[in-house]
CSV table of C-alpha atoms and ligand atoms in Angstrom, one decimal:
chain,number,residue,atom,x,y,z
D,83,MET,CA,24.1,-21.1,5.4
D,84,GLY,CA,21.9,-23.6,3.7
D,85,GLN,CA,19.1,-22.8,6.1
D,86,ILE,CA,15.5,-22.8,5.0
D,87,LYS,CA,13.8,-19.5,5.7
D,88,LYS,CA,11.3,-20.3,8.5
D,89,LYS,CA,7.8,-18.9,8.3
D,90,ASP,CA,6.6,-16.4,10.9
D,91,ILE,CA,4.1,-18.5,12.9
D,92,ARG,CA,2.0,-15.4,13.7
D,93,ALA,CA,1.1,-15.0,10.1
D,94,LEU,CA,-1.1,-18.1,10.5
D,95,THR,CA,-4.7,-17.9,11.4
D,96,ARG,CA,-6.1,-20.2,14.2
D,97,GLU,CA,-7.6,-22.4,11.5
D,98,GLN,CA,-4.2,-22.7,9.7
D,99,LEU,CA,-2.5,-23.6,12.9
D,100,ARG,CA,-5.1,-26.3,13.6
D,101,ASP,CA,-4.6,-27.7,10.1
D,102,PHE,CA,-0.9,-27.7,10.5
D,103,PHE,CA,-1.1,-29.9,13.6
D,104,VAL,CA,-3.6,-32.3,11.9
D,105,SER,CA,-1.4,-32.6,8.8
D,106,ASN,CA,1.5,-33.5,11.2
D,107,GLY,CA,-0.5,-36.3,12.7
D,108,ASP,CA,-1.5,-34.4,15.9
D,109,LYS,CA,-4.8,-33.1,17.3
D,110,ALA,CA,-6.4,-29.9,16.0
D,111,PHE,CA,-6.8,-28.5,19.5
D,112,ARG,CA,-3.0,-28.3,19.8
D,113,GLY,CA,-3.4,-25.4,17.3
D,114,ASN,CA,-5.7,-23.7,19.8
D,115,GLN,CA,-3.1,-24.1,22.6
D,116,VAL,CA,-0.4,-22.5,20.4
D,117,TYR,CA,-2.7,-19.8,19.3
D,118,GLU,CA,-3.3,-18.8,22.9
D,119,TRP,CA,0.3,-18.7,23.7
D,120,LEU,CA,1.0,-16.5,20.7
D,121,TRP,CA,-1.8,-14.0,21.1
D,122,GLN,CA,-3.2,-14.1,24.7
D,123,LYS,CA,0.1,-14.8,26.5
D,124,SER,CA,2.3,-13.0,24.0
D,125,ALA,CA,4.9,-15.8,24.1
D,126,HIS,CA,8.3,-14.9,22.7
D,127,SER,CA,9.6,-18.4,22.4
D,128,PHE,CA,8.5,-22.0,21.8
D,129,GLU,CA,10.4,-23.2,24.9
D,130,GLY,CA,8.1,-21.2,27.1
D,131,MET,CA,5.0,-23.0,25.8
D,132,THR,CA,4.9,-25.3,28.9
D,133,ASN,CA,1.8,-27.3,28.2
D,134,LEU,CA,3.3,-28.7,25.0
D,135,SER,CA,5.5,-31.7,24.9
D,136,ARG,CA,9.2,-31.3,24.2
D,137,GLU,CA,8.8,-33.0,20.8
D,138,THR,CA,6.0,-30.5,19.8
D,139,ARG,CA,8.1,-27.5,20.8
D,140,GLU,CA,11.1,-28.8,18.9
D,141,MET,CA,8.9,-29.4,15.8
D,142,LEU,CA,7.6,-25.9,16.0
D,143,GLN,CA,11.1,-24.5,16.4
D,144,LYS,CA,12.1,-26.4,13.3
D,145,ASN,CA,9.3,-25.0,11.2
D,146,PHE,CA,8.7,-21.5,12.4
D,147,VAL,CA,10.0,-18.3,14.0
D,148,ILE,CA,8.2,-15.9,16.3
D,149,ASN,CA,9.0,-12.5,14.9
D,150,HIS,CA,8.3,-10.5,18.0
D,151,ILE,CA,9.0,-6.8,18.3
D,152,LYS,CA,11.5,-5.6,20.9
D,153,VAL,CA,11.2,-2.3,22.8
D,154,ASP,CA,14.8,-1.1,22.3
D,155,GLN,CA,14.6,2.1,24.2
D,156,MET,CA,12.0,3.6,26.4
D,157,GLN,CA,12.0,7.3,27.1
D,158,ARG,CA,9.8,9.1,29.8
D,159,SER,CA,8.7,12.7,29.4
D,160,ALA,CA,8.3,15.1,32.4
D,161,ASP,CA,4.6,14.9,31.8
D,162,GLY,CA,4.4,11.1,32.1
D,163,THR,CA,4.3,10.4,28.4
D,164,ILE,CA,6.4,7.3,27.4
D,165,LYS,CA,8.0,6.8,24.0
D,166,ASN,CA,9.1,3.4,22.8
D,167,ALA,CA,11.6,2.8,20.1
D,168,VAL,CA,10.5,-0.5,18.7
D,169,ARG,CA,12.9,-2.8,16.9
D,170,LEU,CA,11.4,-5.0,14.2
D,171,HIS,CA,12.7,-8.4,13.2
D,172,ASP,CA,14.6,-6.9,10.2
D,173,ASP,CA,16.2,-4.2,12.5
D,174,LEU,CA,14.1,-1.4,11.3
D,175,ILE,CA,12.7,0.9,14.0
D,176,VAL,CA,9.3,2.5,14.6
D,177,GLU,CA,8.0,4.5,17.5
D,178,SER,CA,4.9,4.3,19.6
D,179,VAL,CA,3.8,6.5,22.4
D,180,LEU,CA,1.8,6.0,25.7
D,181,ILE,CA,-0.1,9.1,26.7
D,182,PRO,CA,-1.5,9.1,30.2
D,183,THR,CA,-4.2,11.5,31.5
D,184,GLN,CA,-6.1,11.4,34.9
D,185,THR,CA,-8.5,8.8,33.7
D,186,ARG,CA,-7.1,7.3,30.5
D,187,THR,CA,-4.1,5.7,28.9
D,188,THR,CA,-3.9,6.2,25.2
D,189,ALA,CA,-1.6,4.3,22.9
D,190,CYS,CA,-0.4,6.1,19.8
D,191,VAL,CA,0.8,3.4,17.3
D,192,SER,CA,2.7,3.3,14.0
D,193,SER,CA,1.4,1.6,10.9
D,194,GLN,CA,4.3,2.0,8.5
D,195,VAL,CA,8.1,2.4,8.8
D,196,GLY,CA,8.4,5.9,7.5
D,197,CYS,CA,5.5,7.3,5.5
D,198,SER,CA,4.2,7.2,2.0
D,199,LEU,CA,2.8,10.8,2.1
D,200,ASP,CA,4.5,14.1,2.0
D,201,CYS,CA,3.0,16.5,4.6
D,202,LYS,CA,5.5,19.3,4.8
D,203,PHE,CA,5.1,20.0,8.5
D,204,CYS,CA,5.7,16.4,9.6
D,205,ALA,CA,9.0,14.8,10.6
D,206,THR,CA,7.9,11.3,9.7
D,207,ALA,CA,7.3,12.4,6.1
D,208,ARG,CA,11.0,13.1,5.7
D,209,LEU,CA,11.8,9.4,6.1
D,210,LYS,CA,10.6,7.7,3.0
D,211,ARG,CA,8.3,4.8,3.4
D,212,MET,CA,10.5,1.7,4.0
D,213,ARG,CA,7.7,-0.9,4.4
D,214,ASN,CA,4.3,-1.6,5.9
D,215,LEU,CA,4.0,-3.1,9.3
D,216,ASN,CA,2.6,-6.6,9.6
D,217,PRO,CA,-0.6,-7.0,11.7
D,218,ASP,CA,1.3,-8.6,14.5
D,219,GLU,CA,3.9,-5.7,14.6
D,220,ILE,CA,1.0,-3.3,15.1
D,221,TYR,CA,-0.6,-5.6,17.7
D,222,ASP,CA,2.6,-5.9,19.6
D,223,GLN,CA,3.0,-2.2,20.0
D,224,VAL,CA,-0.4,-2.1,21.6
D,225,VAL,CA,0.5,-5.0,23.9
D,226,ALA,CA,3.7,-3.4,24.9
D,227,ILE,CA,1.9,-0.2,25.9
D,228,ASP,CA,-0.8,-2.1,27.7
D,229,ASN,CA,1.9,-3.7,29.8
D,230,GLU,CA,3.6,-0.4,30.5
D,231,SER,CA,0.3,1.1,31.5
D,232,ARG,CA,-0.3,-1.7,34.0
D,233,LEU,CA,3.2,-1.4,35.3
D,234,TYR,CA,3.5,2.4,35.6
D,235,PHE,CA,-0.1,3.6,36.0
D,236,ASP,CA,-1.7,0.6,37.5
D,237,ARG,CA,-4.4,0.3,34.9
D,238,PRO,CA,-4.9,-1.2,31.5
D,239,LEU,CA,-4.7,0.7,28.3
D,240,SER,CA,-8.0,2.4,27.5
D,241,ASN,CA,-7.7,3.9,24.0
D,242,ILE,CA,-5.7,3.5,20.8
D,243,VAL,CA,-5.0,6.1,18.1
D,244,PHE,CA,-3.3,5.3,14.8
D,245,MET,CA,-1.5,8.6,14.8
D,246,GLY,CA,2.1,7.3,15.0
D,247,MET,CA,4.4,6.9,12.0
D,248,GLY,CA,2.8,6.2,8.6
D,249,GLU,CA,-0.5,6.5,6.8
D,250,PRO,CA,-2.8,3.7,8.1
D,251,LEU,CA,-5.0,3.7,5.1
D,252,MET,CA,-2.0,3.0,2.9
D,253,ASN,CA,-1.6,-0.2,4.9
D,254,TYR,CA,-5.3,-0.8,5.3
D,255,ASN,CA,-5.4,-4.6,5.2
D,256,ASN,CA,-2.8,-5.1,7.9
D,257,VAL,CA,-4.3,-2.3,10.1
D,258,LEU,CA,-7.7,-4.0,9.8
D,259,LYS,CA,-6.2,-7.4,10.8
D,260,ALA,CA,-4.5,-5.8,13.8
D,261,ILE,CA,-7.7,-4.1,14.9
D,262,ASP,CA,-9.5,-7.4,14.5
D,263,LYS,CA,-7.0,-9.0,16.9
D,264,ILE,CA,-7.1,-6.1,19.3
D,265,THR,CA,-10.9,-6.2,19.5
D,266,SER,CA,-11.3,-10.0,19.5
D,267,PRO,CA,-11.7,-12.0,22.8
D,268,ASP,CA,-8.7,-14.1,21.5
D,269,GLY,CA,-6.6,-10.9,21.7
D,270,LEU,CA,-7.2,-7.9,23.9
D,271,GLY,CA,-11.0,-7.8,23.7
D,272,MET,CA,-11.0,-4.0,23.4
D,273,SER,CA,-14.1,-2.1,22.2
D,274,PRO,CA,-13.6,-0.7,18.6
D,275,LYS,CA,-15.2,2.5,19.9
D,276,ARG,CA,-12.0,3.2,21.8
D,277,ILE,CA,-9.9,3.0,18.6
D,278,THR,CA,-9.4,5.9,16.3
D,279,VAL,CA,-7.8,5.6,12.9
D,280,SER,CA,-6.3,8.9,11.7
D,281,THR,CA,-5.8,9.5,8.0
D,282,SER,CA,-4.4,12.3,5.9
D,283,GLY,CA,-7.4,11.6,3.7
D,284,VAL,CA,-7.4,8.8,1.1
D,285,PRO,CA,-10.9,9.0,-0.3
D,286,LYS,CA,-11.0,5.6,-2.0
D,287,MET,CA,-10.0,3.9,1.3
D,288,ILE,CA,-12.5,6.0,3.3
D,289,ARG,CA,-15.2,4.6,1.1
D,290,LYS,CA,-13.9,1.1,1.5
D,291,MET,CA,-13.9,1.4,5.3
D,292,ALA,CA,-17.5,2.5,5.1
D,293,ASP,CA,-18.4,-0.5,2.9
D,294,ASP,CA,-16.5,-2.8,5.2
D,295,GLY,CA,-18.7,-1.6,8.1
D,296,VAL,CA,-15.8,-0.9,10.5
D,297,LYS,CA,-16.8,0.1,14.0
D,298,PHE,CA,-13.8,2.2,15.0
D,299,LYS,CA,-13.7,6.0,14.8
D,300,LEU,CA,-12.3,8.1,12.0
D,301,ALA,CA,-10.1,11.2,12.2
D,302,VAL,CA,-9.0,13.2,9.3
D,303,SER,CA,-6.0,15.5,9.3
D,304,LEU,CA,-7.6,18.4,7.5
D,305,HIS,CA,-5.5,21.4,8.3
D,306,SER,CA,-7.1,23.5,5.5
D,307,ALA,CA,-10.5,23.4,3.8
D,308,ILE,CA,-9.2,25.4,0.9
D,309,GLU,CA,-7.9,23.3,-2.0
D,310,GLN,CA,-4.9,25.4,-2.9
D,311,THR,CA,-3.7,26.0,0.6
D,312,ARG,CA,-4.1,22.3,1.5
D,313,THR,CA,-2.1,21.3,-1.6
D,314,SER,CA,0.7,23.7,-0.6
D,315,ILE,CA,1.2,22.0,2.8
D,316,MET,CA,0.1,18.5,1.9
D,317,PRO,CA,1.1,18.1,-1.8
D,318,PHE,CA,-0.7,14.7,-2.2
D,319,ASN,CA,-3.9,16.8,-2.0
D,320,ALA,CA,-3.4,17.5,-5.7
D,321,THR,CA,-4.3,13.9,-6.3
D,322,PHE,CA,-6.6,13.2,-3.4
D,323,THR,CA,-8.5,16.5,-3.7
D,324,LEU,CA,-10.7,18.1,-1.0
D,325,VAL,CA,-13.7,17.6,-3.3
D,326,ASP,CA,-13.1,13.9,-3.4
D,327,LEU,CA,-12.3,13.8,0.3
D,328,ARG,CA,-15.6,15.6,1.1
D,329,GLU,CA,-17.6,13.2,-1.0
D,330,SER,CA,-16.0,10.2,0.7
D,331,LEU,CA,-16.7,11.6,4.1
D,332,GLN,CA,-20.3,12.2,3.2
D,333,TYR,CA,-20.4,8.5,2.1
D,334,TRP,CA,-18.7,7.5,5.4
D,335,TYR,CA,-21.3,9.3,7.5
D,336,GLN,CA,-24.3,7.9,5.5
D,337,LYS,CA,-23.1,4.4,6.0
D,338,THR,CA,-21.7,4.5,9.5
D,339,LYS,CA,-23.5,7.4,11.3
D,340,SER,CA,-20.2,8.0,13.0
D,341,ARG,CA,-19.1,11.6,13.6
D,342,ILE,CA,-15.7,12.5,12.1
D,343,THR,CA,-13.0,14.3,13.9
D,344,TYR,CA,-10.9,16.9,11.9
D,345,GLU,CA,-7.4,17.5,13.2
D,346,TYR,CA,-6.3,21.0,12.5
D,347,VAL,CA,-3.2,23.0,13.2
D,348,VAL,CA,-3.3,26.8,12.8
D,349,TRP,CA,-0.2,28.2,11.3
D,350,GLU,CA,0.8,31.8,11.0
D,351,GLY,CA,0.4,33.1,7.4
D,352,ILE,CA,-0.9,29.8,6.1
D,353,ASN,CA,-4.4,29.2,7.5
D,354,ASP,CA,-5.0,31.9,10.1
D,355,THR,CA,-7.5,34.3,8.3
D,356,GLN,CA,-11.2,34.6,8.5
D,357,LYS,CA,-11.4,33.1,4.9
D,358,ASP,CA,-9.8,29.9,6.3
D,359,ILE,CA,-12.2,29.8,9.1
D,360,ASP,CA,-15.2,30.3,6.9
D,361,ALA,CA,-14.0,27.5,4.5
D,362,LEU,CA,-13.7,25.2,7.5
D,363,ILE,CA,-17.2,26.0,8.7
D,364,ARG,CA,-18.5,25.2,5.2
D,365,PHE,CA,-16.6,22.0,5.1
D,366,CYS,CA,-18.1,20.9,8.5
D,367,ARG,CA,-21.6,21.2,7.0
D,368,PHE,CA,-21.1,18.2,4.6
D,369,ALA,CA,-21.0,15.6,7.4
D,370,PRO,CA,-21.3,15.9,11.2
D,371,ALA,CA,-17.8,16.6,12.6
D,372,LYS,CA,-15.9,18.0,15.5
D,373,ILE,CA,-12.6,19.9,15.3
D,374,ASN,CA,-9.5,19.1,17.2
D,375,ILE,CA,-7.1,22.0,17.1
D,376,ILE,CA,-3.7,20.6,17.8
D,377,GLU,CA,-0.6,22.5,18.8
D,378,TYR,CA,2.1,22.6,16.2
D,379,ASN,CA,5.3,20.8,17.2
D,380,PRO,CA,8.1,22.5,15.3
D,381,ILE,CA,10.3,20.0,13.5
D,382,ASP,CA,13.1,22.3,12.4
D,383,ASP,CA,13.9,25.3,10.3
D,384,GLY,CA,10.9,27.5,11.2
D,385,GLU,CA,9.2,27.3,7.8
D,386,PHE,CA,6.0,26.7,9.8
D,387,GLN,CA,5.1,28.7,12.9
D,388,GLN,CA,2.2,28.1,15.2
D,389,ALA,CA,-0.3,30.9,14.9
D,390,SER,CA,-0.9,33.3,17.9
D,391,ASN,CA,-3.3,32.4,20.7
D,392,THR,CA,-5.5,35.2,19.4
D,393,ALA,CA,-5.8,33.5,16.0
D,394,ILE,CA,-6.6,30.2,17.6
D,395,GLU,CA,-9.2,31.7,19.9
D,396,LYS,CA,-10.8,33.3,16.9
D,397,TYR,CA,-11.1,29.9,15.3
D,398,GLN,CA,-12.6,28.5,18.4
D,399,ARG,CA,-15.1,31.3,18.8
D,400,SER,CA,-16.2,31.2,15.2
D,401,LEU,CA,-16.6,27.5,15.2
D,402,GLU,CA,-18.6,27.5,18.4
D,403,ALA,CA,-20.8,30.3,17.1
D,404,ASN,CA,-21.7,27.9,14.3
D,405,ASN,CA,-22.5,25.1,16.7
D,406,ILE,CA,-19.4,23.1,15.8
D,407,THR,CA,-17.7,21.3,18.7
D,408,VAL,CA,-14.1,22.3,19.0
D,409,THR,CA,-11.3,21.2,21.4
D,410,VAL,CA,-7.9,22.8,21.7
D,411,ARG,CA,-5.4,20.1,22.6
D,412,ARG,CA,-2.0,20.7,24.2
D,413,SER,CA,0.9,18.6,23.0
D,414,ARG,CA,2.3,15.8,25.2
D,415,GLY,CA,5.8,14.4,25.4
D,416,LYS,CA,7.4,17.3,23.4
D,417,ASP,CA,10.6,17.1,25.5
D,418,ILE,CA,11.3,13.6,24.2
D,419,ASP,CA,10.1,14.2,20.6
D,420,ALA,CA,7.0,12.1,21.2
D,421,ALA,CA,4.4,14.6,20.1
D,422,CYS,CA,2.4,14.5,16.9
D,423,GLY,CA,4.5,14.8,13.8
D,424,GLN,CA,7.8,14.5,15.8
D,425,LEU,CA,8.3,10.7,15.4
D,426,ALA,CA,11.4,10.3,13.3
D,427,ASN,CA,13.7,7.9,15.1
D,428,LYS,CA,16.0,10.7,16.2
D,429,SER,CA,17.9,8.6,18.6
G,65,SAH,N1,-0.9,9.8,8.5
G,65,SAH,C1,-1.9,9.9,9.5
G,65,SAH,C2,-1.5,9.6,11.0
G,65,SAH,C3,-0.1,10.1,11.4
G,65,SAH,S1,0.0,11.9,11.8
G,65,SAH,C4,-2.5,11.3,9.5
G,65,SAH,O1,-2.0,12.1,8.7
G,65,SAH,O2,-3.6,11.5,10.1
G,65,SAH,C5,-0.9,12.2,13.2
G,65,SAH,C6,-1.3,13.6,13.3
G,65,SAH,O3,-0.2,14.5,13.6
G,65,SAH,C7,-2.0,14.2,12.1
G,65,SAH,O4,-3.1,14.9,12.3
G,65,SAH,C8,-0.9,15.1,11.5
G,65,SAH,O5,-1.4,16.0,10.6
G,65,SAH,C9,-0.3,15.7,12.8
G,65,SAH,N2,1.0,16.3,12.6
G,65,SAH,C10,2.0,15.9,11.8
G,65,SAH,N3,3.0,16.7,12.0
G,65,SAH,C11,2.7,17.5,13.0
G,65,SAH,C12,3.5,18.6,13.7
G,65,SAH,N4,4.7,18.9,13.4
G,65,SAH,N5,2.9,19.2,14.7
G,65,SAH,C13,1.6,18.9,15.1
G,65,SAH,N6,0.9,17.9,14.5
G,65,SAH,C14,1.4,17.3,13.4
């Protein structure tokens, strides 16, 4: 009652923090100290900032909050995959996943609460978009998984994929800010080459990314290279058409020289014929690309069925015969609903 709404201190840049201290009659370097606490040491409270005087800590406490995420629940799959249910400051929940292999730990992070798009085969699409995540909420998911990787696998996080909940290109500015922090020496100092942003395909934003000269990798959830088929399973394709998408990807490659990954699920009766394969092969000629065939993770009523192994092998052989790199990826963390398209805050 009668309380002023305090500002989230992590929305401030280093410069703004330095200015804040100067305008409060203190030294600018105090801003650096606080910035380090917030970003390198992931401080959750002002009391813990032990190299600041009590007065300074109280002054910060009076003016700001630290809106840290909280890992509410952690589930471990039989295959080692870990899923975090992450509580945000306004009590909304998103999920992020740690995927271990022999040599790597990959973090799969969310960019929105719910999703703005409408892919019919995806559990997250059924939750409507509640809000975008802030840069620090994205960053914190990565830090939480880095900590878990060190704790359970004795190694730091090695890769990040934006394949959790949400459409990253519909929250582009915040995703970019989070990646800046992840790659900056002030944050985690990770190489952008180890980061992949996966999009359902928003042509305007793909062009913007190319113009912005981003250094991370691009993956596109293609699933069909036939306009009508794609619209039937991803209805937004009526607006962001394949023709538009194709042109934006050509533009991306011209500007970045970075090969694109197409994610692709093969479903029975939807995209399992030779005509579908031929369309995909043609689509791959527009810009250098590789195909990642991913396993379908059923989300409910059986409207979608993964195609037979024979159908998938046919895809694989035809693509390879046309010199297109293809990998067939098995799902991880299915037993805890942590696999692609299963993130929907079930628990
Ligand atoms: N919105 C982004 C990122 C989130 S989805 C995008 O679409 O790329 C991450 C990947 O999971 C996408 O390739 C998506 O098509 C795929 N996916 C969604 N539902 C799935 C399901 N039920 N089984 C397998 N993959 C699924």
